[in-house]
């Protein structure tokens, strides 16, 4: 969740650091800070709140220096305040650390360091890193200060435990920055006479698209002249940079008021780009042997939040097309429950960022059980793509808004592809049926382009209901998870209470919360369950609900006497329909939040990527 940016080069580092922190705001944070090496001394500025507050404070302090680091903090140890903000200093004030993750043994280390005379100024786990490096510098070997710092940091890594990525800047080593990675994201940007250290690529993408993704246990040193990578054994190792193919403009709003709105409209292209890569041999594409896919007897899907809802939809896809039993788990639950060691099992991890701590942990557990693992992910070189046996990339570009939209529909599209290929591999569907279904899938982006035109209709409907204190979302079969997603999306960006239910369950309790005027959004495509959804509409209206149907033109006509309003979407078929239906709910959440004056792209208390448990 926290954001890290470091710079070493020939120019004043302050604009690079501040701009990088702004690019990382989507990760979620409550405070920010910056340290600049100026004339042999570190100048540190910190502020609670948005990066804009830090920028004001930095302008007043006016630091100037060619090396610097910055950080946006999401509180895990200690309340949000200036004292707990990063960068954190050692006793001398000559060494600073920025850190993403959790140091699990920080209390033990803090007691040990306090006994040695170290004075702590914050409640955070991060500060122990700075003091531990300071302590280790006293005995670190090396002929130069750079060598001593490197060895002190390496010794520190052996003493701390947990998930962490951190950067170190020392006043005694100008033009020198160290980065460390262990189970939290850390990348390096390779520029000309300047180099960058960051927790995510957007922090420096406007300056370079050449990237080095660090692996767990690796360290890196940066100077203005170059970058050196070191393995777990402390030995230098060669590396080949990755070239990022999307540019900074892709991450800009493109004229839309909010990133969330832009990303809803990005969905036709995102789906088209995702499908473009899927037309090759599937086994080769994802890096798994077709024989292993053909032999599968079980599929476990692990994910969190919106990605979990994509997994719930995928259960319907895979069981229908491939005939393989599927379990879907919240990754945080999968990690700690007893999972039977079943043969021929594929664990599918769904994650937009590829850095979600719980999902990575679930993958590692699956691998310990001997399962093959496949990532459905959007970020090239992310941790989960390196941990899993294979990866199917969703090519939807950077998703900046905290509330996921285009990543979700791209995940659904990818999981649909997975289901089709698994069905083809094990013979559950014939080649003829596969070709027919895949041809239909290739029309999805066209249908999506039609669907995003419904914004005005949804906008008009939200005007009638946005002040309601509570919302219900109902769906059945493959649309039930979409009801859950609609409720989550509304909660995320509007802070309104919302719940999603399987429509058949409303008489088993949920109907009791319906009052006069309760907005009830019902997903009801004209399928075999349409009549049952009509009954649900009637039951809700009889108790005063304001019923809004998400359906087709045909469905709206048939349901006109049982609903109050209809949001009409194209019909793409039973199993593709959820991918279109969710667009209506994305617009509904967006316009409700906008009318309520909420911070849509950066909702309170939320982060784009949850990189700690």
XYZ file of C-alpha atoms in Angstrom:
613
model
C 0.000 0.000 0.000
C 2.736 2.489 0.939
C 4.547 4.194 -1.909
C 8.326 4.523 -2.289
C 10.299 6.687 -4.704
C 14.050 7.311 -4.726
C 16.248 9.285 -7.119
C 19.980 9.596 -7.788
C 21.153 11.695 -10.715
C 22.624 14.957 -11.881
C 19.570 17.147 -11.266
C 17.717 18.435 -8.242
C 15.884 15.378 -6.938
C 12.979 17.238 -5.287
C 10.703 17.567 -8.339
C 11.305 13.903 -9.200
C 10.390 12.766 -5.692
C 7.271 14.921 -5.366
C 6.039 13.964 -8.836
C 6.724 10.286 -8.119
C 4.720 10.457 -4.897
C 1.809 11.995 -6.779
C 1.921 9.109 -9.255
C 1.719 6.699 -6.290
C -1.251 8.337 -4.589
C -3.554 5.655 -5.967
C -1.964 3.140 -3.582
C -3.687 4.723 -0.588
C -1.930 6.633 2.196
C -2.436 8.941 5.176
C 0.851 10.885 5.297
C 3.930 11.557 3.195
C 7.565 12.576 3.542
C 10.767 13.350 1.699
C 14.507 13.381 2.529
C 17.041 15.195 0.338
C 20.830 14.998 0.638
C 22.069 18.586 0.492
C 25.700 19.618 1.124
C 26.436 16.506 3.159
C 23.318 16.785 5.323
C 19.866 15.221 5.072
C 16.900 17.581 4.988
C 13.679 15.767 5.868
C 10.170 17.148 5.433
C 7.024 15.243 6.456
C 3.313 16.010 6.472
C 0.002 14.388 7.366
C -2.585 14.187 4.604
C -2.206 14.465 0.859
C 1.019 14.863 -1.094
C -0.128 18.422 -1.787
C 0.465 19.226 1.894
C 3.965 17.771 1.687
C 4.635 19.772 -1.455
C 3.719 23.016 0.340
C 5.988 22.179 3.254
C 8.826 21.227 0.900
C 8.542 24.524 -0.959
C 8.993 26.337 2.355
C 12.012 24.235 3.367
C 13.417 24.491 -0.177
C 15.873 21.550 -0.091
C 18.213 21.141 -3.073
C 20.094 17.930 -3.757
C 20.849 15.294 -6.371
C 19.886 12.320 -4.182
C 16.623 11.828 -2.335
C 13.876 9.461 -1.252
C 10.158 9.913 -0.600
C 7.289 7.920 0.814
C 3.518 7.805 1.158
C 2.500 5.947 4.326
C -0.485 3.750 5.104
C -0.589 3.349 8.878
C 0.026 -0.176 10.192
C 2.050 0.528 13.358
C 1.165 3.816 15.014
C -1.483 6.399 14.184
C -1.250 8.732 11.172
C 0.849 11.677 12.364
C 4.029 13.507 11.365
C 6.181 11.594 13.883
C 5.121 8.268 12.373
C 5.555 9.431 8.785
C 8.498 8.265 6.702
C 11.389 8.746 6.082
C 12.591 7.538 9.484
C 15.988 8.529 10.861
C 18.695 6.975 12.983
C 19.973 8.682 16.151
C 22.444 10.818 14.217
C 19.937 11.968 11.646
C 22.475 11.104 8.939
C 20.668 7.963 7.760
C 17.042 7.632 6.621
C 14.862 4.717 5.595
C 11.567 4.445 3.701
C 9.774 1.136 4.017
C 6.800 -0.763 2.646
C 5.611 -3.846 4.558
C 5.659 -5.061 8.150
C 8.637 -5.949 10.349
C 7.186 -8.766 12.433
C 9.924 -8.835 15.078
C 10.203 -5.070 15.501
C 9.286 -5.090 19.213
C 12.127 -7.478 20.038
C 14.547 -5.430 17.964
C 13.333 -2.182 19.475
C 13.952 -3.468 23.018
C 17.424 -4.671 22.041
C 18.345 -1.371 20.374
C 16.904 0.691 23.236
C 19.105 -1.250 25.643
C 22.076 -0.241 23.482
C 21.167 3.430 23.867
C 19.108 4.090 20.730
C 16.323 6.676 21.114
C 13.108 6.100 19.176
C 10.863 8.956 18.093
C 7.941 7.080 16.522
C 5.601 4.146 17.121
C 6.438 2.512 13.808
C 8.104 -0.775 12.980
C 10.095 0.976 10.239
C 12.230 3.059 12.585
C 13.973 -0.065 13.895
C 15.484 -0.582 10.426
C 17.213 2.811 10.538
C 18.579 2.231 14.044
C 19.631 -1.338 13.269
C 21.589 -0.198 10.211
C 23.170 2.534 12.349
C 24.199 -0.088 14.906
C 25.543 -2.449 12.258
C 27.575 0.337 10.647
C 29.747 0.381 13.779
C 31.216 -3.006 12.866
C 30.518 -3.245 9.130
C 33.551 -4.214 7.040
C 34.572 -2.285 3.947
C 37.217 0.058 2.602
C 34.694 2.701 1.547
C 31.555 4.080 3.134
C 29.525 2.574 0.286
C 30.893 -0.881 1.073
C 30.266 -0.389 4.793
C 26.678 0.702 4.212
C 26.045 -2.214 1.881
C 27.336 -4.718 4.437
C 25.411 -3.063 7.270
C 22.190 -3.258 5.297
C 22.847 -6.862 4.357
C 23.423 -7.772 8.010
C 20.211 -5.923 8.912
C 18.270 -8.033 6.416
C 19.383 -11.131 8.278
C 18.049 -9.757 11.562
C 14.603 -8.524 10.538
C 11.686 -10.753 9.612
C 8.440 -10.126 7.757
C 7.425 -8.716 4.393
C 9.395 -5.627 3.481
C 10.856 -3.461 0.776
C 12.915 -0.473 1.783
C 15.274 2.191 0.560
C 18.269 3.624 2.442
C 19.977 7.005 2.059
C 23.081 7.939 4.108
C 24.675 11.361 4.281
C 28.148 9.766 4.207
C 27.500 8.209 0.765
C 26.400 10.906 -1.704
C 25.084 9.705 -5.073
C 24.340 6.305 -3.575
C 21.022 4.668 -2.776
C 20.293 1.102 -1.610
C 17.088 -0.855 -2.195
C 15.972 -4.133 -0.613
C 13.080 -6.462 -1.449
C 11.445 -9.285 0.464
C 7.782 -10.159 -0.257
C 6.851 -6.513 -0.953
C 7.141 -4.808 -4.345
C 10.281 -2.927 -5.381
C 11.374 -1.878 -8.878
C 14.247 0.097 -10.361
C 13.991 2.573 -13.226
C 17.071 2.774 -15.423
C 17.646 6.218 -16.885
C 20.448 8.187 -18.504
C 22.696 9.694 -15.826
C 19.862 9.095 -13.349
C 18.225 6.071 -11.767
C 15.093 5.464 -9.726
C 13.945 3.196 -6.924
C 10.202 2.758 -6.434
C 7.393 0.529 -5.234
C 5.637 0.760 -8.608
C 6.467 1.718 -12.189
C 4.202 4.822 -12.555
C 6.424 6.663 -10.066
C 9.128 7.139 -12.715
C 7.577 6.065 -16.026
C 7.580 9.572 -17.501
C 11.395 9.475 -17.241
C 12.223 5.912 -18.304
C 10.492 2.735 -19.440
C 13.451 0.452 -18.689
C 12.688 -1.427 -15.502
C 14.368 -3.963 -13.238
C 11.951 -5.978 -11.076
C 13.633 -7.176 -7.901
C 13.156 -10.727 -6.623
C 12.777 -11.643 -2.950
C 16.086 -11.454 -1.110
C 17.768 -9.225 -3.689
C 19.479 -5.911 -3.026
C 20.302 -3.153 -5.447
C 22.625 -0.144 -5.348
C 21.960 2.939 -7.439
C 24.228 5.787 -8.457
C 23.817 8.359 -11.198
C 26.188 6.262 -13.328
C 24.473 2.889 -13.010
C 22.711 0.139 -11.097
C 24.188 -3.001 -9.525
C 22.077 -6.006 -8.540
C 22.996 -8.459 -5.783
C 21.548 -11.893 -5.054
C 20.635 -13.441 -1.722
C 24.253 -14.473 -1.271
C 25.413 -10.872 -1.546
C 27.165 -11.503 -4.844
C 26.723 -9.258 -7.856
C 24.509 -10.769 -10.557
C 23.659 -9.795 -14.133
C 20.211 -8.611 -15.110
C 18.196 -7.792 -18.203
C 15.824 -4.815 -17.946
C 12.157 -5.140 -18.876
C 10.764 -2.579 -21.292
C 7.350 -1.210 -20.276
C 5.148 -0.814 -23.337
C 2.513 1.561 -21.958
C 3.386 5.226 -21.531
C 2.555 7.879 -18.966
C -0.352 9.234 -20.992
C -2.097 5.913 -20.539
C -2.156 6.627 -16.813
C -3.637 10.097 -17.210
C -7.315 10.978 -17.095
C -7.645 11.739 -20.789
C -10.200 14.494 -20.269
C -12.423 12.571 -17.845
C -13.138 14.081 -14.449
C -12.020 10.947 -12.619
C -9.823 7.963 -13.382
C -12.701 5.664 -12.437
C -14.889 7.118 -15.186
C -12.076 6.936 -17.730
C -11.381 3.328 -16.813
C -15.035 2.359 -17.215
C -14.837 3.732 -20.754
C -11.505 1.944 -21.300
C -13.213 -1.450 -21.020
C -13.970 -2.186 -24.693
C -10.290 -1.686 -25.573
C -9.104 -3.551 -22.475
C -11.178 -6.591 -23.411
C -9.996 -6.466 -27.007
C -6.348 -6.256 -25.925
C -6.756 -9.117 -23.461
C -8.345 -11.360 -26.077
C -5.759 -10.494 -28.698
C -3.069 -12.417 -26.827
C -5.370 -15.346 -25.998
C -5.684 -16.590 -29.563
C -2.408 -18.528 -29.413
C -1.948 -22.026 -28.029
C -3.202 -21.686 -24.472
C -0.678 -23.945 -22.777
C 2.173 -22.107 -24.448
C 0.587 -18.767 -23.602
C 0.359 -19.394 -19.860
C 3.511 -21.484 -19.538
C 1.764 -24.708 -18.443
C 1.873 -28.079 -20.168
C -1.335 -29.029 -21.963
C -1.005 -32.504 -20.497
C -1.255 -31.045 -16.992
C -4.285 -28.977 -17.982
C -5.915 -31.974 -19.605
C -5.486 -34.061 -16.451
C -6.963 -31.515 -14.047
C -9.529 -32.817 -11.566
C -9.876 -29.767 -9.322
C -9.503 -26.003 -9.611
C -8.973 -23.732 -6.604
C -9.421 -19.998 -7.173
C -7.932 -17.606 -4.626
C -8.373 -13.852 -4.628
C -9.393 -10.817 -2.571
C -12.056 -8.127 -2.964
C -13.218 -7.511 -6.524
C -10.916 -10.246 -7.842
C -12.691 -12.692 -5.527
C -15.979 -11.830 -7.219
C -14.333 -12.555 -10.574
C -13.378 -15.939 -9.146
C -16.981 -16.617 -8.118
C -18.118 -15.962 -11.695
C -15.326 -18.210 -12.982
C -16.706 -21.115 -10.931
C -19.815 -21.044 -13.127
C -17.661 -20.762 -16.263
C -15.275 -23.621 -15.495
C -17.848 -26.041 -14.129
C -20.094 -25.422 -17.122
C -17.502 -25.554 -19.911
C -14.866 -27.855 -18.436
C -16.889 -29.943 -15.991
C -14.180 -29.560 -13.330
C -15.156 -28.952 -9.676
C -14.142 -25.467 -8.534
C -13.697 -23.994 -5.074
C -13.344 -20.246 -4.630
C -11.642 -18.902 -1.524
C -10.789 -15.539 -0.121
C -7.009 -15.735 -0.168
C -6.800 -14.693 3.474
C -8.966 -17.695 4.417
C -7.271 -20.170 2.081
C -3.917 -19.471 3.700
C -5.067 -20.615 7.108
C -7.703 -23.286 6.536
C -6.995 -26.979 6.052
C -6.846 -27.623 2.301
C -6.919 -31.299 1.251
C -3.903 -32.401 -0.798
C -5.924 -33.482 -3.848
C -4.125 -34.726 -6.983
C -4.236 -32.905 -10.336
C -5.246 -29.565 -8.815
C -4.701 -26.155 -10.358
C -4.678 -23.114 -8.067
C -5.636 -19.934 -9.925
C -4.639 -16.654 -8.266
C -6.502 -13.579 -9.476
C -4.893 -10.202 -8.729
C -4.803 -6.905 -10.591
C -1.534 -5.723 -9.050
C 0.137 -9.074 -8.484
C 1.350 -7.762 -5.139
C -1.594 -8.618 -2.867
C 0.044 -10.166 0.190
C -2.762 -12.593 1.053
C -3.020 -13.874 -2.510
C 0.735 -14.414 -2.752
C 0.603 -16.298 0.534
C -2.242 -18.470 -0.747
C -0.229 -19.317 -3.865
C 2.746 -20.374 -1.789
C 0.511 -22.628 0.283
C -0.919 -24.185 -2.885
C 2.592 -24.871 -4.117
C 3.518 -26.474 -0.799
C 0.548 -28.810 -1.349
C 1.956 -29.757 -4.747
C -0.605 -27.889 -6.860
C 0.161 -26.255 -10.186
C -0.387 -22.493 -10.004
C -1.639 -19.969 -12.554
C -1.821 -16.183 -12.129
C -4.463 -13.988 -13.736
C -2.694 -10.645 -13.422
C -2.365 -7.232 -15.012
C 1.151 -6.192 -13.987
C 4.166 -7.486 -15.872
C 6.940 -8.662 -13.571
C 4.845 -8.441 -10.385
C 5.538 -10.833 -7.536
C 2.634 -13.173 -8.200
C 3.636 -13.625 -11.845
C 7.109 -14.649 -10.751
C 5.863 -17.002 -8.039
C 3.257 -18.873 -10.119
C 4.037 -21.624 -12.616
C 2.227 -19.728 -15.361
C 0.541 -16.377 -15.987
C -2.319 -15.169 -18.157
C -1.946 -11.406 -18.412
C -4.950 -9.112 -18.575
C -3.810 -6.385 -20.929
C -5.918 -3.545 -19.599
C -3.083 -1.103 -18.893
C -2.576 0.703 -15.586
C -5.675 1.015 -13.423
C -5.268 4.107 -11.270
C -8.598 4.447 -9.483
C -8.706 2.429 -6.268
C -12.090 0.995 -7.239
C -11.442 -1.675 -9.859
C -13.465 -1.561 -13.086
C -11.591 -2.477 -16.262
C -9.334 -4.889 -14.369
C -12.450 -6.759 -13.187
C -13.995 -7.166 -16.627
C -10.606 -8.134 -18.057
C -10.289 -10.748 -15.317
C -13.731 -12.105 -16.201
C -12.735 -12.243 -19.850
C -9.499 -14.081 -19.021
C -11.280 -16.569 -16.779
C -13.826 -17.215 -19.527
C -10.927 -18.004 -21.861
C -9.442 -20.313 -19.237
C -12.752 -22.170 -18.896
C -13.067 -22.637 -22.653
C -9.536 -23.946 -23.065
C -9.856 -26.296 -20.102
C -13.083 -27.646 -21.603
C -11.394 -28.114 -24.941
C -8.328 -29.753 -23.362
C -10.290 -32.377 -21.419
C -12.868 -32.971 -24.140
C -15.840 -31.646 -22.183
C -16.664 -29.455 -25.183
C -15.964 -30.396 -28.773
C -13.743 -28.427 -31.114
C -16.875 -27.261 -32.946
C -18.479 -25.945 -29.768
C -15.206 -24.368 -28.651
C -14.839 -22.508 -31.954
C -18.437 -21.276 -31.753
C -18.063 -20.041 -28.174
C -14.705 -18.446 -28.829
C -16.074 -16.650 -31.863
C -18.871 -15.281 -29.686
C -16.300 -14.175 -27.122
C -14.462 -12.163 -29.745
C -17.592 -10.018 -30.190
C -17.577 -9.022 -26.519
C -15.631 -5.785 -26.994
C -18.231 -4.680 -29.553
C -21.021 -5.303 -27.057
C -19.014 -3.510 -24.377
C -18.666 -0.467 -26.641
C -22.469 -0.357 -26.814
C -22.845 -0.880 -23.086
C -20.751 2.119 -21.997
C -23.283 4.336 -23.776
C -25.730 3.779 -20.899
C -23.989 6.310 -18.649
C -26.600 9.032 -19.171
C -29.472 6.701 -18.262
C -27.719 5.529 -15.094
C -26.799 9.078 -14.188
C -30.452 10.104 -14.439
C -31.619 7.207 -12.246
C -29.078 7.912 -9.479
C -30.567 11.379 -9.075
C -33.685 9.711 -7.656
C -31.982 7.393 -5.172
C -28.484 8.627 -4.252
C -29.528 9.927 -0.821
C -30.864 6.549 0.300
C -29.030 5.166 3.359
C -29.081 1.552 2.204
C -29.034 -0.301 -1.149
C -29.741 -3.899 -2.174
C -28.325 -5.779 -5.181
C -29.884 -9.056 -6.347
C -28.795 -11.634 -8.907
C -28.974 -15.344 -9.615
C -26.681 -17.933 -11.083
C -23.735 -16.355 -12.874
C -25.081 -12.885 -12.056
C -25.115 -13.463 -8.292
C -21.396 -12.556 -7.927
C -22.101 -9.444 -9.997
C -24.650 -8.391 -7.361
C -21.900 -8.780 -4.757
C -19.552 -6.713 -6.891
C -22.171 -4.000 -7.393
C -22.649 -3.700 -3.640
C -18.896 -3.606 -3.039
C -18.337 -0.954 -5.685
C -21.027 1.288 -4.190
C -19.601 0.876 -0.686
C -16.070 1.601 -1.865
C -16.694 4.921 -3.581
C -19.884 6.330 -2.008
C -19.527 5.008 1.588
C -23.182 3.970 1.441
C -24.366 0.758 3.070
C -25.000 -1.844 0.361
C -25.481 -5.594 0.293
C -25.593 -8.152 -2.480
C -27.667 -11.335 -2.315
C -28.683 -14.293 -4.391
C -32.253 -13.393 -5.323
C -33.547 -16.769 -4.190
C -32.336 -15.954 -0.670
C -34.315 -12.773 -0.052
C -37.146 -14.611 1.695
C -34.582 -16.191 4.022
C -33.871 -12.954 5.846
C -32.730 -10.058 3.621
C -36.265 -8.970 2.694
C -36.726 -7.772 6.282
C -34.423 -4.791 5.717
C -36.478 -3.410 2.826
C -38.270 -0.188 3.687
C -40.224 2.315 1.643
C -37.920 3.661 -1.025
C -35.041 1.199 -0.528
C -33.209 1.116 -3.898
C -33.044 -2.499 -5.043
C -30.963 -3.174 -8.146
C -31.947 -6.448 -9.795
C -29.818 -8.188 -12.433
C -32.297 -9.971 -14.678
C -31.232 -10.909 -18.214
C -33.891 -12.732 -20.276
C -32.690 -16.243 -19.423
C -34.305 -19.301 -17.865
C -34.399 -17.596 -14.458
C -36.095 -14.432 -15.706
C -39.536 -15.405 -14.361
C -38.052 -16.063 -10.924
C -36.396 -12.656 -10.998
C -39.764 -11.114 -11.825
C -41.152 -12.714 -8.680
C -38.287 -11.250 -6.669
C -39.068 -7.797 -8.087
C -42.708 -8.124 -7.099
C -41.845 -9.263 -3.580
C -39.499 -6.318 -3.084
C -41.902 -3.753 -4.505
C -44.692 -5.079 -2.296
C -42.569 -4.040 0.682
C -41.840 -0.561 -0.669
C -38.593 -1.085 -2.569
C -37.667 1.143 -5.502
C -36.748 -1.541 -8.021
C -34.182 -0.866 -10.740
C -33.721 -3.680 -13.264
C -30.524 -4.210 -15.233
C -31.793 -6.078 -18.254
C -32.110 -6.059 -22.036
C -34.672 -4.236 -24.126
C -36.744 -7.422 -24.258
C -36.448 -7.897 -20.511
C -37.424 -4.310 -19.769
C -40.582 -4.683 -21.826
C -41.613 -7.894 -20.049
C -40.807 -6.505 -16.599
C -42.328 -3.030 -16.969
C -45.184 -3.740 -14.550
C -42.869 -5.164 -11.877
C -40.127 -2.530 -11.761
C -39.727 1.221 -11.299
C -36.806 1.859 -13.659
C -34.770 -0.134 -16.159
C -31.138 0.129 -17.207
C -31.020 -1.450 -20.638
C -27.851 -3.244 -21.786
C -27.193 -5.351 -24.918
C -27.607 -9.126 -24.700
C -24.427 -11.134 -25.289
C -25.516 -14.561 -24.071
C -25.949 -16.231 -20.691
C -22.304 -16.430 -19.645
C -21.012 -13.221 -21.214
C -23.886 -11.146 -19.866
C -22.361 -10.567 -16.399
C -19.423 -8.764 -18.025
C -21.862 -6.253 -19.507
C -24.212 -6.071 -16.528
C -21.457 -4.983 -14.171
C -20.869 -1.837 -16.249
C -24.296 -0.565 -15.207
C -23.324 -1.088 -11.562
C -19.979 0.653 -12.061
C -21.724 3.728 -13.463
C -24.297 3.513 -10.670
C -21.577 3.559 -8.010
C -19.695 6.353 -9.757
C -22.668 8.696 -10.098
C -23.950 8.007 -6.614
C -20.532 8.894 -5.219
C -20.229 11.963 -7.417
C -23.610 13.289 -6.296
C -22.563 12.746 -2.684
C -19.294 14.618 -3.232
C -17.019 11.678 -2.378
C -13.336 11.283 -3.240
C -13.999 8.796 -6.034
C -10.493 7.819 -7.133
C -9.039 7.644 -3.633
C -11.814 6.561 -1.242
C -11.140 6.953 2.446
C -9.396 4.093 4.269
C -8.753 2.148 1.047
C -5.632 1.310 -0.960
C -5.234 0.041 -4.494
C -2.899 -2.765 -3.581
C -2.993 -4.397 -0.143
C 0.612 -5.534 0.209
C 0.470 -6.460 3.911
C -1.781 -8.847 5.818
